[in-house]
Short mmCIF file of C-alpha atoms in Angstrom, two decimals:
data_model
loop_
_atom_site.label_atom_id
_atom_site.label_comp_id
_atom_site.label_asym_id
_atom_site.label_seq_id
_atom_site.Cartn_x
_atom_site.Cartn_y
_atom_site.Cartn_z
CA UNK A 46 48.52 183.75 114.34
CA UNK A 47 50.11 180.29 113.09
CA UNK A 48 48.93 178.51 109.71
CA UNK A 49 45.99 176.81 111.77
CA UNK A 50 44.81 180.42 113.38
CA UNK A 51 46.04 179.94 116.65
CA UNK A 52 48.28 182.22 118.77
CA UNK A 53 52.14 182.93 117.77
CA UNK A 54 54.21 182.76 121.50
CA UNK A 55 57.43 184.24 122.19
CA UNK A 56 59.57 183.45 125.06
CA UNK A 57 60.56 185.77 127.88
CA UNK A 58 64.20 185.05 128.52
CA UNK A 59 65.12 184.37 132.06
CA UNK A 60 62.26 182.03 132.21
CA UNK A 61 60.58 179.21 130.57
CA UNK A 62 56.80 180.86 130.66
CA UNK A 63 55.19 181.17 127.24
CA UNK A 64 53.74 184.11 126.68
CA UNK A 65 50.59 185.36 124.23
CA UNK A 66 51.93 188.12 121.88
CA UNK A 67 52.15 189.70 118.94
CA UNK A 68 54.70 190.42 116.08
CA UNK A 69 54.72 193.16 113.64
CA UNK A 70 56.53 192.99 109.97
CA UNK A 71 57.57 195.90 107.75
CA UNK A 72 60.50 195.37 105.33
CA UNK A 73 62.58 192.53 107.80
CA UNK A 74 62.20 194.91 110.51
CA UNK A 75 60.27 193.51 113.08
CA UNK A 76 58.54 194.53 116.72
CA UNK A 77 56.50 193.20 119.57
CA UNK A 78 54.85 192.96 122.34
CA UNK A 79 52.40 190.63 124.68
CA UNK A 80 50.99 190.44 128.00
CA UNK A 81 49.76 187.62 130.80
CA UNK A 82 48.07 188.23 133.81
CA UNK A 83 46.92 185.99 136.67
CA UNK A 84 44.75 187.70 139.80
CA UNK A 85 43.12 186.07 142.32
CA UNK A 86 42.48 186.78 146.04
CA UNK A 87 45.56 185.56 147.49
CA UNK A 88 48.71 186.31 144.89
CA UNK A 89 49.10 187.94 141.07
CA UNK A 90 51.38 187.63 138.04
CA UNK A 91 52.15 189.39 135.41
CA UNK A 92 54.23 189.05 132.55
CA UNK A 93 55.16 191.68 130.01
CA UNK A 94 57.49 191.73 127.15
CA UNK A 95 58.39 193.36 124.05
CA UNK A 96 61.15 193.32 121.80
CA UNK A 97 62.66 194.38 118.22
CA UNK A 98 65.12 193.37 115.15
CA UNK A 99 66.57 194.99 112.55
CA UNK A 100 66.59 192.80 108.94
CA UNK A 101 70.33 191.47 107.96
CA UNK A 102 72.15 194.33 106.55
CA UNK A 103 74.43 192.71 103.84
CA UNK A 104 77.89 195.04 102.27
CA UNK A 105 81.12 194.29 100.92
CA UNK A 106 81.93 193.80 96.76
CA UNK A 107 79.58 191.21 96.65
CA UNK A 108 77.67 191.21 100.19
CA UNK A 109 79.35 188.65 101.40
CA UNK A 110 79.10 190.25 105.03
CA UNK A 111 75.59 190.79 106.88
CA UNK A 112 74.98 191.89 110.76
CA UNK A 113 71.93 192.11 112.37
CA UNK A 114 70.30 192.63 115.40
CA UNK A 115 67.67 192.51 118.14
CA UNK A 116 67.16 193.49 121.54
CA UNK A 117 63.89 193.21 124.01
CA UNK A 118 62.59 193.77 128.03
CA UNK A 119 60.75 191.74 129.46
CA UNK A 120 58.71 191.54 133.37
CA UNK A 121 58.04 188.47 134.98
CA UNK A 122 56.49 188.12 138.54
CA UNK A 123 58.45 191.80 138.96
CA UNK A 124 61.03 190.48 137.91
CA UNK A 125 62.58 192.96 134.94
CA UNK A 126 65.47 191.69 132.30
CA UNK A 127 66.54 193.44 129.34
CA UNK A 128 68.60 191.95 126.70
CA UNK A 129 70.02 191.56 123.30
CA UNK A 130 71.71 189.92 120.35
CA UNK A 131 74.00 190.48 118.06
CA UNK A 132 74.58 188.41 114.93
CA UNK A 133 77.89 188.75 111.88
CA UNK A 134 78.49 186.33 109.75
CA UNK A 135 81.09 186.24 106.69
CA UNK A 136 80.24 183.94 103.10
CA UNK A 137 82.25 183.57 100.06
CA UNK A 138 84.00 180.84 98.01
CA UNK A 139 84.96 178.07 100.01
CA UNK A 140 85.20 180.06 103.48
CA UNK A 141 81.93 181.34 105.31
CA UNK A 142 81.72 182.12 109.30
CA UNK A 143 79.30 183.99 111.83
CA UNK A 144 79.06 184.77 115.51
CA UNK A 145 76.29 185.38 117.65
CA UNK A 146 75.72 186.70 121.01
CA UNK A 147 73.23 187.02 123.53
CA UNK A 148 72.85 189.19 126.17
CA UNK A 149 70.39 189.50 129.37
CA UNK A 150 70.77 191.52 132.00
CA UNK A 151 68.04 190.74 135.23
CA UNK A 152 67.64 194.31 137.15
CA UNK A 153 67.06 192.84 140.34
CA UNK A 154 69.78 192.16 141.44
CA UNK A 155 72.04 192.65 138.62
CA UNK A 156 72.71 189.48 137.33
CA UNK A 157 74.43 189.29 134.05
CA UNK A 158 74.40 186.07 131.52
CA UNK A 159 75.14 185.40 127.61
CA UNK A 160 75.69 183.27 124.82
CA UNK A 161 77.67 183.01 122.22
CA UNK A 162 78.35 180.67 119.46
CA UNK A 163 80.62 180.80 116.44
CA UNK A 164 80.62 178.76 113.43
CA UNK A 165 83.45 178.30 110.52
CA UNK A 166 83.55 176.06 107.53
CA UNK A 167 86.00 175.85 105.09
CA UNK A 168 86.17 173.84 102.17
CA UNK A 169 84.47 170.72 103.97
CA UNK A 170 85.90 171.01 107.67
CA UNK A 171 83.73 173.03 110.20
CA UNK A 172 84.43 174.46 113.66
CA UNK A 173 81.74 175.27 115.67
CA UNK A 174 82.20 176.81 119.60
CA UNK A 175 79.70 177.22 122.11
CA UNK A 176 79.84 179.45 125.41
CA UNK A 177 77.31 180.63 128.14
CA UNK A 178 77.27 181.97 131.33
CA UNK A 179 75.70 179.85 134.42
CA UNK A 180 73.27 182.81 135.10
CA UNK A 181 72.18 183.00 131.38
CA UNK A 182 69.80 179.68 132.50
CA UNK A 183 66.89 180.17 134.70
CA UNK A 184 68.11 176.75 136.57
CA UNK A 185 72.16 177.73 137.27
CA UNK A 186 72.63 178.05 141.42
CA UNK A 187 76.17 179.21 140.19
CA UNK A 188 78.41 181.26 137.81
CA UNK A 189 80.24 178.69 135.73
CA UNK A 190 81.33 179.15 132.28
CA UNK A 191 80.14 176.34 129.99
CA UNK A 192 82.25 176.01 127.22
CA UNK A 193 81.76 173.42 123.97
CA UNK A 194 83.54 172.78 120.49
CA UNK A 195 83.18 170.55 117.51
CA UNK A 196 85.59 170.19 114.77
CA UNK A 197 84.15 167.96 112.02
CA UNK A 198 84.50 167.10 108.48
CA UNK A 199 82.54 165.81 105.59
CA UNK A 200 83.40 164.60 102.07
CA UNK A 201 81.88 162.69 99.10
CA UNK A 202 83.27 160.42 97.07
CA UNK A 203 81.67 159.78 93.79
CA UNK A 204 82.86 156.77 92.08
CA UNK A 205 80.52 156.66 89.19
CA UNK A 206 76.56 157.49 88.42
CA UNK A 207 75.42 154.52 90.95
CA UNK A 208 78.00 154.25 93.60
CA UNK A 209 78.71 157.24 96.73
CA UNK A 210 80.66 157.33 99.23
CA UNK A 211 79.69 160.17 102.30
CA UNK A 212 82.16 160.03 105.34
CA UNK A 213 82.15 162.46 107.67
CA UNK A 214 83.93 162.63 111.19
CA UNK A 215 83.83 164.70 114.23
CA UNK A 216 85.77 165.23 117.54
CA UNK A 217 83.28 167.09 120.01
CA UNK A 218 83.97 168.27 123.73
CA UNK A 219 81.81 169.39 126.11
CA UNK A 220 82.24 171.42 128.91
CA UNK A 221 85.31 171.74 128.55
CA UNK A 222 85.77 174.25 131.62
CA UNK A 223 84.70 171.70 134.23
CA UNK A 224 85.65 168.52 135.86
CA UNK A 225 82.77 166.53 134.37
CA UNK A 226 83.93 167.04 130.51
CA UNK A 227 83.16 164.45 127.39
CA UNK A 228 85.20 163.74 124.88
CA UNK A 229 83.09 161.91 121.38
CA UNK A 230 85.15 161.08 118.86
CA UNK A 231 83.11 159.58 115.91
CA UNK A 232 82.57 158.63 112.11
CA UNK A 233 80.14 158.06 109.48
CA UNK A 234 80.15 155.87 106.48
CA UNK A 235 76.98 155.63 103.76
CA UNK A 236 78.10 154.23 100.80
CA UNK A 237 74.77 154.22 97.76
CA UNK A 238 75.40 151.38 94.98
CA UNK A 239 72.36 151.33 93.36
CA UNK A 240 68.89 150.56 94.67
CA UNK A 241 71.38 150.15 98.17
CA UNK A 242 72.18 152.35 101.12
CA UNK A 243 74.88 151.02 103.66
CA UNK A 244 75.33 153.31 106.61
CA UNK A 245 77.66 152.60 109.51
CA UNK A 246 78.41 155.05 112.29
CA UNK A 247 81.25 154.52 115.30
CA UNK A 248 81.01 157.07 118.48
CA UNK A 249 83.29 156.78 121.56
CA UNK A 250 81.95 158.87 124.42
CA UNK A 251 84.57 159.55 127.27
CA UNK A 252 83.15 160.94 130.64
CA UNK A 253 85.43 162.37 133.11
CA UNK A 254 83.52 162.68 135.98
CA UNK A 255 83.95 165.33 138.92
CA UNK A 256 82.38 163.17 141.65
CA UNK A 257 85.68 161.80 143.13
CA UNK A 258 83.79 158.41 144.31
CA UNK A 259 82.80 157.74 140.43
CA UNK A 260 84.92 156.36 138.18
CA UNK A 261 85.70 157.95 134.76
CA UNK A 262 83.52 156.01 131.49
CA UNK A 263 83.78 154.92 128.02
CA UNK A 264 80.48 154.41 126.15
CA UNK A 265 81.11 152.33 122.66
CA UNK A 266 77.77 152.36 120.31
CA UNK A 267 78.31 151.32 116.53
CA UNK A 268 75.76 150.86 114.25
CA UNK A 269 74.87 149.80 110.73
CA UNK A 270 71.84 149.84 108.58
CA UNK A 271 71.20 148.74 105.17
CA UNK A 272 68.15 150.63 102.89
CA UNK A 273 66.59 149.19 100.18
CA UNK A 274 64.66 151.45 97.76
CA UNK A 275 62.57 149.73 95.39
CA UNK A 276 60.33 151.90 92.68
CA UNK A 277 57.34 150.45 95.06
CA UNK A 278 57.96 150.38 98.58
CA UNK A 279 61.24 150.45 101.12
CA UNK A 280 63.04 148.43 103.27
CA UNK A 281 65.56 148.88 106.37
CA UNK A 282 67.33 146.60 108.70
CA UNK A 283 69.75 148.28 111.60
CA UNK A 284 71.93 146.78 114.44
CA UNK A 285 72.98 148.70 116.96
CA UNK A 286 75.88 146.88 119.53
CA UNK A 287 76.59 149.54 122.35
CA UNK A 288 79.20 149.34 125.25
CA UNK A 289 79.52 150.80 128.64
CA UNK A 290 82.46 150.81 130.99
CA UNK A 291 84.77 151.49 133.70
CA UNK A 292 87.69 153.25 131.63
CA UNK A 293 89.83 153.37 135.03
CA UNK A 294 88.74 149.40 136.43
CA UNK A 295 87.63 148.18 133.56
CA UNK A 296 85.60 145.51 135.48
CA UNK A 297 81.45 146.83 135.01
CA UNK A 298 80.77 146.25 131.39
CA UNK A 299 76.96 146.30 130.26
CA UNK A 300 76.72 145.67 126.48
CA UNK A 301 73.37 145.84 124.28
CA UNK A 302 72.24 144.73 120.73
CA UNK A 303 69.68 146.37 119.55
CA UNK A 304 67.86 145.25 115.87
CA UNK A 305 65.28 146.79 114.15
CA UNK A 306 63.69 146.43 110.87
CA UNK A 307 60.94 148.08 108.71
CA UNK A 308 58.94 148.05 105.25
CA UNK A 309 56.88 151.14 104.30
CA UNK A 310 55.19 152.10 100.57
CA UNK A 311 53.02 154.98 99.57
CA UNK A 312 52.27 153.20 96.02
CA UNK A 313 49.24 150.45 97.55
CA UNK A 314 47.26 153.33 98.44
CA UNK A 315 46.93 156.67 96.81
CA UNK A 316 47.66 159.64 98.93
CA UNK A 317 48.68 157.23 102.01
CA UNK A 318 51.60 155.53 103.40
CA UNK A 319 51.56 152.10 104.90
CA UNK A 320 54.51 151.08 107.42
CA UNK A 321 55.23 148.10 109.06
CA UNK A 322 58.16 148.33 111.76
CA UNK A 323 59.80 145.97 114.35
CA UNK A 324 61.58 147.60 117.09
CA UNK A 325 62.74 147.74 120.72
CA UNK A 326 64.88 144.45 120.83
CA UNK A 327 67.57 143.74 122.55
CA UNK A 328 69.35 140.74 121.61
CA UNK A 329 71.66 140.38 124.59
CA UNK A 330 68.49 141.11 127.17
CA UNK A 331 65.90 139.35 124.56
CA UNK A 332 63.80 138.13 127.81
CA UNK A 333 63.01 141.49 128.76
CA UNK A 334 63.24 143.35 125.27
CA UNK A 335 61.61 141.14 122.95
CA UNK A 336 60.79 144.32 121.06
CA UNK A 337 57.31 145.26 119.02
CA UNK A 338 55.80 145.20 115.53
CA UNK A 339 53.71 148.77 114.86
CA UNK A 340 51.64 149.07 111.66
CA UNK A 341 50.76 152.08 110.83
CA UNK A 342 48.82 154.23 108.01
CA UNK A 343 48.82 157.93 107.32
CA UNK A 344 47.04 159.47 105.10
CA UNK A 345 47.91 162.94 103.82
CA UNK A 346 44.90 164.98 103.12
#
């Protein structure tokens, strides 16, 4: 059971039903199992699974590698999978890295799916890579191969006790083994002087398309938003301008401006917070998105 005594669920990969279950816990190592039925007079269901994982087993001079893993089978609507994952990951000094695979394997007919990701940081620059097979989702008609990576980087200036600088930027692509890939390439500024937070953020999105009667897009958004913390309460204002268009034409360009502001303070009332927000404005279509104020309490108990 969870914290408020209702049932844990685990998922039955292959499929999106929830299933009731159980977990069992002895020194990391951990097993299940859970069961569904549904009979009536016309059709049934069942769903069974069960599963295990080993705790992270950590060696080396000074541990700094760990692998662990898990593996389960699983029925639903006579439908049987079995499947499995694997996780190694690497952490010391400045370098640390991991991979981690899944595995599923549905009897039937002998479809086979994973996923994998791997992650490395160094320093502060980070590489992260995501693959999957089409079959690994319940949804895929097809086989493809969906492959994403990220390279990013973060860094913090510190100019004194009251002034920061964070910047951090990223180049991301998305299937990158298809027609219809994006590109982002974006950026991050906060910058803390004092009671003062000024964030700005820039991200291109470009969409190459595989429908040959659409046209490639750019999507522009930038935003900024200044914080003010007082010992009493808090204050935000952001603007958000955003851009779409034709990258090839050039011609269709929709723009939007969106503003939003806020004040919120847990000091008026003991144990609460009050918030008063203004949101959902558009500048540039102010007619139609004239936006709304929400005040709001919650109390923690």
């Amino acid at each position: 059971d969870d914290e408020d005594g209702d049932p844990d669920y685990d998922v039955v990969a292959g499929d999106s039903k929830l299933i009731p279950g159980f977990t069992v816990s002895y020194k990391d190592w951990n097993a299940g199992f859970g069961a569904e039925g549904v009979w009536d007079d016309d059709s049934s269901t069942t769903s069974i699974w069960a599963h295990a994982e080993t705790p992270a087993f950590k060696f080396g001079e000074n541990e700094e590698f760990s692998v662990e893993a898990g593996a389960y089978a699983a029925m639903y609507n006579n439908d049987k999978y079995v499947g499995g994952g694997f996780k190694a990951a690497y952490a010391a000094d400045k370098l640390s890295a991991d991979i981690g695979t899944d595995l599923v394997v549905k009897r039937a007919d002998v479809d086979f799916g994973f996923e994998a990701a791997a992650n490395a940081t160094y320093d502060f620059v980070t590489l992260n890579v995501y693959a999957a097979s089409g079959t690994y989702f319940s949804y895929a008609d097809e086989d493809p191969i969906k492959l994403d990576a990220k390279l990013s980087a973060a860094y913090k200036f510190d100019f004194n006790e009251n002034v920061a600088l964070d910047v951090t930027g990223f180049v991301e692509v998305r299937d990158a083994l298809e027609k219809s890939m994006l590109l982002s390439v974006g950026a991050t500024e906060a910058t803390t002087v004092d009671a003062f937070k000024f964030e700005f953020a820039e991200t291109a999105d470009f969409y190459f398309l595989a429908l040959e009667d659409t046209d490639a897009m750019t999507t522009l958004e930038i935003s900024a938003k200044v914080t003010y913390t007082h010992e009493k309460f808090t204050a935000y204002a952001k603007l958000v301008p955003a851009f779409i268009f034709d990258t090839d034409e050039n011609t269709d360009t929709f723009a939007a401006l969106d503003f939003e502001c806020g004040i919120s303070s847990d000091k008026v009332v003991e144990g609460a917070v009050l918030a008063l927000t203004y949101k959902g404005a558009d500048f540039i279509d102010f007619e139609n998105y004239k936006g709304a104020v929400t005040a709001s309490c919650t109390i923690n108990f």
